[in-house]
């Protein structure tokens, strides 16, 4: 049932965003061109081709991850006067001038005429190192391309202004067999940068010098590619407007409220699926923990059964009597008396006086010394 519901939601999204109304788009394009003609100066005989026409996409919800979408257009959206710069790698055993000549010759052989300047990587590092040189480089060219082998090395040498103005170089494979076709698709095509900071994004799809039919075909192609390549599920595009740099945005496409209900249903299904997945994970973890506890208990039981022994009975110990205490103290005294005396004790004490056998009186050594011999 869940698979069917998801398929139904996807089918509703596809039907909701099949395409735009061609008549509505053509009316908006003609009104925009009339406005640009009125704004052009009276001295200029032709319409200014540098005026860009772009599509403004409004999404139902902010995407979770940023995305860049390449949009191939049936009619080129850049005039021939636009200058394109190509960053190439440094060829081995060649100087910077030799590498420039080598790549210009390669482009001529492949039939590429849109590129006006070739800058090797070494020249970019040395000559365009100061801040002013980088700003001058950004203002001199309308578009930048880079060899895919050098693309990852460029951000640290270009600076933040290229990325703030969304003029960072696009990758090109200079080793491809159909080099002219690939470069023309990149130059004449467009790119849409979908960010995760807002629900609006803009892509350049034409210029003021194109006819109304060419602009409408580009609008249809851009809408189809964006609606198919967006990574979010369900009906994503809410509104589409066409505008120039100085005009008001004119509506081209508005989604129905049915797409909003389908989007809500898809969100609910996704939330329920997440909750079920979390519940399943928790149940698996609890089962694993219970099994681990059971295995531990069984192992403990086995170890206790294997090592069971008879526990000796405890016998109460009687309180000692007073006689036993007295005997112990007397024994301790005797041991102290029998213990040998230390040298310090021997030196400190005086020797006992000897007793004479005759008189029974004790005479000390001093007295013996003091005796005076008799005179004859």
Short mmCIF file of N, CA, C and O in Angstrom, two decimals, residues 11-20 220 223-224 227-228 253:
data_model
loop_
_atom_site.label_atom_id
_atom_site.label_comp_id
_atom_site.label_asym_id
_atom_site.label_seq_id
_atom_site.Cartn_x
_atom_site.Cartn_y
_atom_site.Cartn_z
N UNK A 11 3.25 10.24 -9.53
CA UNK A 11 2.50 10.45 -10.77
C UNK A 11 1.74 11.78 -10.75
O UNK A 11 1.67 12.49 -11.74
N UNK A 12 1.21 12.14 -9.57
CA UNK A 12 0.55 13.44 -9.44
C UNK A 12 1.53 14.58 -9.67
O UNK A 12 1.21 15.59 -10.30
N UNK A 13 2.75 14.42 -9.14
CA UNK A 13 3.76 15.46 -9.34
C UNK A 13 4.08 15.60 -10.82
O UNK A 13 4.24 16.70 -11.34
N UNK A 14 4.22 14.45 -11.50
CA UNK A 14 4.56 14.50 -12.92
C UNK A 14 3.44 15.17 -13.73
O UNK A 14 3.69 15.98 -14.62
N UNK A 15 2.20 14.82 -13.40
CA UNK A 15 1.08 15.41 -14.14
C UNK A 15 0.93 16.90 -13.83
O UNK A 15 0.55 17.70 -14.67
N UNK A 16 1.29 17.27 -12.55
CA UNK A 16 1.14 18.68 -12.18
C UNK A 16 2.18 19.54 -12.89
O UNK A 16 1.95 20.72 -13.13
N UNK A 17 3.37 18.98 -13.18
CA UNK A 17 4.44 19.76 -13.77
C UNK A 17 4.84 19.21 -15.15
O UNK A 17 6.00 19.03 -15.47
N UNK A 18 3.81 18.92 -15.97
CA UNK A 18 4.09 18.42 -17.32
C UNK A 18 4.75 19.49 -18.16
O UNK A 18 5.73 19.25 -18.87
N UNK A 19 4.26 20.70 -18.11
CA UNK A 19 4.82 21.79 -18.90
C UNK A 19 4.04 23.06 -18.69
O UNK A 19 3.03 23.10 -18.00
N UNK A 20 4.53 24.11 -19.31
CA UNK A 20 3.88 25.42 -19.19
C UNK A 20 2.98 25.65 -20.41
O UNK A 20 3.11 24.99 -21.44
N UNK A 220 10.32 26.81 -22.32
CA UNK A 220 9.78 25.45 -22.18
C UNK A 220 10.88 24.44 -21.88
O UNK A 220 10.72 23.57 -21.00
N UNK A 223 12.11 24.88 -18.24
CA UNK A 223 11.15 24.40 -17.25
C UNK A 223 11.17 22.87 -17.17
O UNK A 223 11.15 22.29 -16.07
N UNK A 224 11.22 22.20 -18.30
CA UNK A 224 11.22 20.73 -18.30
C UNK A 224 12.49 20.18 -17.64
O UNK A 224 12.43 19.24 -16.83
N UNK A 227 12.38 20.84 -13.77
CA UNK A 227 11.39 20.00 -13.07
C UNK A 227 11.81 18.54 -12.99
O UNK A 227 11.44 17.84 -12.05
N UNK A 228 12.61 18.07 -13.95
CA UNK A 228 13.05 16.68 -13.93
C UNK A 228 14.33 16.46 -13.13
O UNK A 228 14.52 15.39 -12.54
N UNK A 253 3.89 30.47 -15.03
CA UNK A 253 3.35 29.19 -14.55
C UNK A 253 2.98 29.34 -13.08
O UNK A 253 3.72 29.93 -12.30
#
